[in-house]
XYZ file of C-alpha atoms in Angstrom:
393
model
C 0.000 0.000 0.000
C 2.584 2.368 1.125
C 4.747 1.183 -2.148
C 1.842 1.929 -4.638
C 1.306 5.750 -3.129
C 4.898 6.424 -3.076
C 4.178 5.491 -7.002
C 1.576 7.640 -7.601
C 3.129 10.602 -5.640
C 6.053 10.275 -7.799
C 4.233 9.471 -11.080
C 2.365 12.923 -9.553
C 5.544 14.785 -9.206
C 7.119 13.587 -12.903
C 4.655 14.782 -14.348
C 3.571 17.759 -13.297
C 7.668 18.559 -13.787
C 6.788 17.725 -17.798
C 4.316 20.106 -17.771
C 6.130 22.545 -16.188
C 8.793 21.736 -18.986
C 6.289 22.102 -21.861
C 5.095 25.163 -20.519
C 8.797 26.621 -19.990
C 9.255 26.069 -23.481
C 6.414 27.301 -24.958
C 7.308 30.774 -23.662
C 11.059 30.373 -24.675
C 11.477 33.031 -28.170
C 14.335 33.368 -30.461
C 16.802 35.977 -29.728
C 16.145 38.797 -31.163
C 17.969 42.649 -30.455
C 18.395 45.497 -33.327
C 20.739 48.372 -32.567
C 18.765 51.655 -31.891
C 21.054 52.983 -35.083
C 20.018 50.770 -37.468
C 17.794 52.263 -40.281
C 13.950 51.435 -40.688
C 14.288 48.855 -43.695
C 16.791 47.376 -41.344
C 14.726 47.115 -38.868
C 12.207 45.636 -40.771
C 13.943 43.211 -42.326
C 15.378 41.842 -39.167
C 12.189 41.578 -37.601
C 11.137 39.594 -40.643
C 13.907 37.630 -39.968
C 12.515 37.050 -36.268
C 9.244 35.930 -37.893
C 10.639 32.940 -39.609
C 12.077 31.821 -36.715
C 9.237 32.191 -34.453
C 7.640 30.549 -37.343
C 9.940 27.432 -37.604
C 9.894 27.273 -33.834
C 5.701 27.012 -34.347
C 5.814 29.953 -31.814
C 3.224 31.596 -33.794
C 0.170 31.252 -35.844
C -1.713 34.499 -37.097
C -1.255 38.199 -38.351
C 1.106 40.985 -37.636
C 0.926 43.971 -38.951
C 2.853 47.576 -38.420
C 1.543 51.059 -39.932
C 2.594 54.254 -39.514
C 1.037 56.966 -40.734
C -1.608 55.193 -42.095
C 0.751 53.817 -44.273
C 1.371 49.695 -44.055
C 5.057 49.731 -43.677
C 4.956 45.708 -42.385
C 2.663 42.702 -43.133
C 3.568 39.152 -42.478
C 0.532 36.157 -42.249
C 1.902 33.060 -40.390
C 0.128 29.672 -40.305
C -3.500 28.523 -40.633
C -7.496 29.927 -39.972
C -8.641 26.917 -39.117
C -7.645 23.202 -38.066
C -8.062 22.163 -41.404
C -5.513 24.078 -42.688
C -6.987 26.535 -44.421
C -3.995 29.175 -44.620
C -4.546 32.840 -43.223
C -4.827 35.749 -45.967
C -5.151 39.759 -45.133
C -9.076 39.184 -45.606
C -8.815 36.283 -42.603
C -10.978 38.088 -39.468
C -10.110 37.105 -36.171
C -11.918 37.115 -32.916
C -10.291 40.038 -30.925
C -11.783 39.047 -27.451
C -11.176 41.684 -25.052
C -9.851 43.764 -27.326
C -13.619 44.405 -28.538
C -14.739 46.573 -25.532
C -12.791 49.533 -27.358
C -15.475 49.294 -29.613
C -18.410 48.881 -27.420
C -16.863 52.012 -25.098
C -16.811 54.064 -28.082
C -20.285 53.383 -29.126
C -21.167 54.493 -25.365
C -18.809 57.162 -25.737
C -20.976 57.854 -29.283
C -24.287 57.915 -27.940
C -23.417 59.866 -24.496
C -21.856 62.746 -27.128
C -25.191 62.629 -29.320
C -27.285 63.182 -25.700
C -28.817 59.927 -26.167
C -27.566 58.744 -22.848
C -24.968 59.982 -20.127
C -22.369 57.995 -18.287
C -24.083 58.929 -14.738
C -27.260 57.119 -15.971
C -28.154 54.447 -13.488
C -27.800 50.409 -14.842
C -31.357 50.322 -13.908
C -32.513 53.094 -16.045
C -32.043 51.511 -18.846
C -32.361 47.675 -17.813
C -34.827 47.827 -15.236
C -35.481 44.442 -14.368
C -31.802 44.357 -12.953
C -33.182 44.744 -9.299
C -29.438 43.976 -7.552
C -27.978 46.589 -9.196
C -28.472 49.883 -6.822
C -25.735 52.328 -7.659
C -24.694 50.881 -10.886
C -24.167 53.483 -13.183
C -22.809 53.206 -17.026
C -19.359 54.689 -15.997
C -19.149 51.720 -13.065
C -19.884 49.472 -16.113
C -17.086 51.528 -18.257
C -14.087 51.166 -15.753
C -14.779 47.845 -14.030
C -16.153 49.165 -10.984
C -18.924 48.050 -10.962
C -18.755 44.935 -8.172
C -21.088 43.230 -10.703
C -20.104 39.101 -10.790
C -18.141 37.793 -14.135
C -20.173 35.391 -15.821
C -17.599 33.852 -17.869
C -15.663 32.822 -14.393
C -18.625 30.743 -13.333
C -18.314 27.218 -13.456
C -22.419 27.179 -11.779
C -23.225 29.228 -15.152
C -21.535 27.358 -17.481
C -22.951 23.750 -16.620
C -26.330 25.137 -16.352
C -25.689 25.699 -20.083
C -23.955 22.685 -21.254
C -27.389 20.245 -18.949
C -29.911 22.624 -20.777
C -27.805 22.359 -24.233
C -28.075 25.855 -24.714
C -25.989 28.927 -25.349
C -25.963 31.948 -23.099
C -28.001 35.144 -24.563
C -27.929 38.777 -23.227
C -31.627 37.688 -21.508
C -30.170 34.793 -19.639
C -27.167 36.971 -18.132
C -29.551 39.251 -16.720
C -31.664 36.331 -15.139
C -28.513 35.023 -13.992
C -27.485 38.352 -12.407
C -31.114 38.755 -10.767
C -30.431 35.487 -8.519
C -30.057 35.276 -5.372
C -27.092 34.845 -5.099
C -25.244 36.969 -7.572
C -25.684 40.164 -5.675
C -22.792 43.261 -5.452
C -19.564 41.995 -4.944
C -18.728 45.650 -3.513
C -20.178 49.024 -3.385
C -19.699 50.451 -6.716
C -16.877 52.797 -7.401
C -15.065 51.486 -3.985
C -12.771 48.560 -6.135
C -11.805 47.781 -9.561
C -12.713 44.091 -10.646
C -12.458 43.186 -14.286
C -15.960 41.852 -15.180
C -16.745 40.879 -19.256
C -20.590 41.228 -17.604
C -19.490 44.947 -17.077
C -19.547 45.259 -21.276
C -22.375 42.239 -22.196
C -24.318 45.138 -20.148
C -23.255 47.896 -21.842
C -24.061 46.449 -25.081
C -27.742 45.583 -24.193
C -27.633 49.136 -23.291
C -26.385 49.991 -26.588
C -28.995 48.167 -28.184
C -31.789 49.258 -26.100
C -30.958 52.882 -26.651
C -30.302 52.832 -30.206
C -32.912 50.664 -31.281
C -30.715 48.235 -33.578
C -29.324 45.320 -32.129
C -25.809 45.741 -30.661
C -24.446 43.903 -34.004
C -26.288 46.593 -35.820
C -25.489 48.877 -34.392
C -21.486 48.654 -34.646
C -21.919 47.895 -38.076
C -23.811 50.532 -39.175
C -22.142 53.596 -36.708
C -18.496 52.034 -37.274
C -17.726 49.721 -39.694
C -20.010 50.913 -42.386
C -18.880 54.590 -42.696
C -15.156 53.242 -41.964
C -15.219 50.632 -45.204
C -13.980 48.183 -42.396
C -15.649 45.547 -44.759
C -13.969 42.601 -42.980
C -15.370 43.550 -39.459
C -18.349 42.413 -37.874
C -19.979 41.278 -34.820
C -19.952 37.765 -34.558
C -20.902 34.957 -31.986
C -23.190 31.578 -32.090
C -26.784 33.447 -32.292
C -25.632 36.503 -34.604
C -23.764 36.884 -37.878
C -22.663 33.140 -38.148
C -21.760 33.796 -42.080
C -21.050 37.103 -41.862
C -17.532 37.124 -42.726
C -16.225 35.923 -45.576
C -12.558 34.165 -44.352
C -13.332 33.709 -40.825
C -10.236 32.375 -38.634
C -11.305 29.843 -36.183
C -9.497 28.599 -32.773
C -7.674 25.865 -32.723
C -5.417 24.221 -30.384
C -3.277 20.630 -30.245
C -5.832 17.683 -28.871
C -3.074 17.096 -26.187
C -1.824 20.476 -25.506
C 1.105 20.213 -26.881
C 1.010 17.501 -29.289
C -1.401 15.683 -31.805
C -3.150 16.704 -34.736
C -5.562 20.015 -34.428
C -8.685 20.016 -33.328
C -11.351 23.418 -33.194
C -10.529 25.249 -29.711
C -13.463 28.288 -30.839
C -16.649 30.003 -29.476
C -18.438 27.914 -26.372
C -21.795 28.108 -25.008
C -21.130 31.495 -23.151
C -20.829 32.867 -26.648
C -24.247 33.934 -27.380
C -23.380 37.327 -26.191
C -20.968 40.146 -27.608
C -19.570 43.770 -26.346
C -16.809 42.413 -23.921
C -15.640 40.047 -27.002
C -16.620 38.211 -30.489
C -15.669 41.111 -32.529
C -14.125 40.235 -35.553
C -11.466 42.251 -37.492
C -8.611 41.830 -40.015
C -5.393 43.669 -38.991
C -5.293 45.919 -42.288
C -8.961 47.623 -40.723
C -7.900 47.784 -37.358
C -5.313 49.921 -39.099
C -8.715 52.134 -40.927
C -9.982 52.331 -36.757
C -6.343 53.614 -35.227
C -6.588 56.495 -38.648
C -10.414 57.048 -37.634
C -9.315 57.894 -33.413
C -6.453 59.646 -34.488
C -8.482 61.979 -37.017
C -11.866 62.104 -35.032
C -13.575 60.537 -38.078
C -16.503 59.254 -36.167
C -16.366 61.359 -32.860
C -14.414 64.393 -32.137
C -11.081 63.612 -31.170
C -11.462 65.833 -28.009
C -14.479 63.802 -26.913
C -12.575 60.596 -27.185
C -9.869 61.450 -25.164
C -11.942 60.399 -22.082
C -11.116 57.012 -23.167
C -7.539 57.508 -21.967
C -8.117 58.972 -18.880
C -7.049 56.549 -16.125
C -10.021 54.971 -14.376
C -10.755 56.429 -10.712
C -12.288 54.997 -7.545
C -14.859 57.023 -5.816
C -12.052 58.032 -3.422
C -10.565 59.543 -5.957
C -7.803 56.862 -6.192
C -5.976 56.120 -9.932
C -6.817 52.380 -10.362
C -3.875 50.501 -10.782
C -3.289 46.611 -11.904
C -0.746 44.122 -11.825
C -0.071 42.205 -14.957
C 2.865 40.036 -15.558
C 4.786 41.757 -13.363
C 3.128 45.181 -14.946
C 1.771 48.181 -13.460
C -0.948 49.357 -16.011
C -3.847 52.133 -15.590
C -6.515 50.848 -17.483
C -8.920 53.877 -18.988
C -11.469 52.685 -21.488
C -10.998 49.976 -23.245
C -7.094 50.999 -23.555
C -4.116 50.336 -20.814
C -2.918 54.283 -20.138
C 0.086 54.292 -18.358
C 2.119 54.911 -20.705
C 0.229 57.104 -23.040
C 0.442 58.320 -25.338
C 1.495 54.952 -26.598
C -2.030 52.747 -25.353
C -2.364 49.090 -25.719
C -5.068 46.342 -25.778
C -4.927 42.787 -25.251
C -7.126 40.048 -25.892
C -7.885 36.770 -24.944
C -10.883 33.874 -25.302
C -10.938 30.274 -26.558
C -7.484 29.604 -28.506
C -7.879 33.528 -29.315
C -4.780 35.863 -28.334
C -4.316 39.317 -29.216
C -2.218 42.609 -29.075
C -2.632 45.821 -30.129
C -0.414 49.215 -29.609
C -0.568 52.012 -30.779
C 1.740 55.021 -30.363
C -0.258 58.436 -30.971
C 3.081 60.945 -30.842
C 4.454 58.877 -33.965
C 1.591 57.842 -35.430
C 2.228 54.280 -35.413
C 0.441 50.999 -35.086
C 1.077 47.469 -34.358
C -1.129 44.875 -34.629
C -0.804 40.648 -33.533
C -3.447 38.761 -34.338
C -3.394 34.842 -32.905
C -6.305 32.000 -33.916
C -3.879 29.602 -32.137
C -1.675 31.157 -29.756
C -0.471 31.087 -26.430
C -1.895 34.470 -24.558
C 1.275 35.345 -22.653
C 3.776 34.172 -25.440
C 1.611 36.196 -28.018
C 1.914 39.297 -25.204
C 5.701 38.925 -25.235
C 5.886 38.715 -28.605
C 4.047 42.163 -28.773
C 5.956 43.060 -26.240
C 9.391 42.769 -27.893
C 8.117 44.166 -31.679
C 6.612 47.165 -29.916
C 10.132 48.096 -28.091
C 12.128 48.103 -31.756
C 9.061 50.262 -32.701
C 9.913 52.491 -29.666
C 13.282 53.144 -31.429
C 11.808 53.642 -35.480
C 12.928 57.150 -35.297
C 16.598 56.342 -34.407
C 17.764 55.091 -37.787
C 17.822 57.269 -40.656
């Protein structure tokens, strides 16, 4: 007895030290350091360089993409949109996860500036049957203050779901928040706690305000007048076949080995505005031109999207990420603006997007397959040669 769980401790031990291995390795990159002197087409081609390796390594699979200007200056497309092996084009559209409550902020942001609804309005005014939400007010819901529970953390919610083989819709979420049991997790404005129920809300808000759906809505207000043609809201109730090269996640069947199977959109996915927007990285290049120039909303109106976020006490919210400090503002990490960034992850889905508004440059990583922190450090390390662009001659 004592023999065979000395076994199993060990067989216990061995292999969580494989994993640990595995997972060592999967965040390992390829060297990679240009000198600050080195000219832009240098740069450039040494980062394609990079690329191949990362691509030989099978450290990435997806888009990457630097503008400045407006102006592609870098493209590269790496691997497949799909476990069958379709390969990835400039048309392929990826799910940007988190980094689709940009979008929903700005259409607050959009409606608040047309007088359609302000950012003090209270949750309830515009979802009433939201009884547990006293003090919840659209800017609560903006900066993740709201102390409102995160649906896509429950485990409760989720097998509800799969025993009722159903998918979650904006109408269940609000049942679900009505429960007993999901009341305040603080007074709101006291904390910061990232929510994605924080944006599912705004979006219903969106929707209920406008009229149009939330898919609608975002299509006609943003991608419509932008010629973003290869954008669109998308999730397992809306827009199924909207887009015409779709990339879909994928992952190995045992983690790090085997053939690949679909790793996409789950049952919480019947819902949109904190994820399941869909982009390519050429028009999230037409969206960094439309911010910069105020194309949609006046440039001085959208600057409250890179304000830092505040508690009620008047406190700068601050996070730790990776090691990190970041001030998140809306939809964008601030601290070091003007350069903002925005990541994004769901599903098999990683992505990272920066954008430096002093030099008018853009970067954007796009990842159907992708490890989130390896595709962050990836990001990470483009974004600091970017840093330098204006060194070289």
């Amino acid at each position: 007895m004592k023999l065979a769980l000395i076994s199993i401790i060990a067989f216990v031990v061995f292999a969580f030290g494989i994993f640990l291995v595995l997972e060592l390795r999967a965040l390992i990159l390829p060297e990679f350091d240009v000198a600050k002197t080195t000219t832009l087409p240098e740069k450039l081609q040494s980062l394609g360089g990079w690329i191949d390796r990362l691509e030989q390594a099978d450290k990435f699979n997806g888009a990457i993409l630097i503008a400045q200007k407006g102006e592609i200056v870098f493209e590269r497309y790496v691997g497949i949109a799909d476990e069958t092996g379709r390969p990835i084009t400039p048309k392929t559209s990826f799910n940007l996860a988190s980094v689709s409550k940009q979008f929903t902020a700005f259409a607050i942001l959009l409606l608040a500036h047309e007088g359609r609804l302000s950012r003090d309005d209270l949750l309830t005014k515009h979802i009433p049957e939201l009884k547990g939400a006293d003090g919840v007010t659209v800017n609560h819901l903006l900066s993740h203050t709201s102390g409102l529970h995160d649906y896509a953390l429950d485990h409760g919610l989720a097998k509800r779901l799969k025993e009722k083989d159903t998918v979650l819709t904006p109408a269940d979420l609000i049942a679900w928040l009505g429960e007993a049991d999901q009341g305040l997790k603080f007074h709101p404005g006291e904390k910061d706690e990232y929510s994605n129920t924080n944006y599912v809300l705004l979006a219903e808000i969106i929707a209920r305000v406008s009229g149009q759906s939330f898919a609608d809505f975002i299509h006609s207000h943003v991608f419509e007048p932008l010629g973003m043609r290869h954008s669109a809201v998308v999730n397992k109730a809306v827009n199924t076949d909207a887009l015409e090269d779709r990339a879909y996640g994928f992952r190995k069947r045992f983690l790090y080995f085997g053939p690949n199977v679909a790793h996409d959109l789950n049952r919480m996915d019947g819902v949109a505005g904190d994820g399941n927007i869909y982009a390519t990285a050429r028009d999230l290049v037409i969206w960094d031109r439309a911010l910069r120039d105020g194309a949609l909303l006046p440039t001085e109106v959208y600057k409250q999207a890179y304000v830092p976020v505040r508690l009620k006490s008047g406190e700068v919210v601050q996070e730790s990420v990776l090691g990190e400090t970041i001030q998140p503002g809306l939809g964008w990490n601030v601290q070091d603006f003007p350069i903002v960034t925005s990541y994004g992850h769901w599903q098999a889905f990683s992505n990272f997007y920066w954008r430096n508004m002093q030099d008018d440059t853009v970067l954007v990583l796009l990842s159907n397959s992708g490890v989130f922190l390896r595709t962050a450090m990836i990001g990470e390390k483009i974004a600091g040669v970017l840093e330098t662009l204006g060194d070289g001659k």
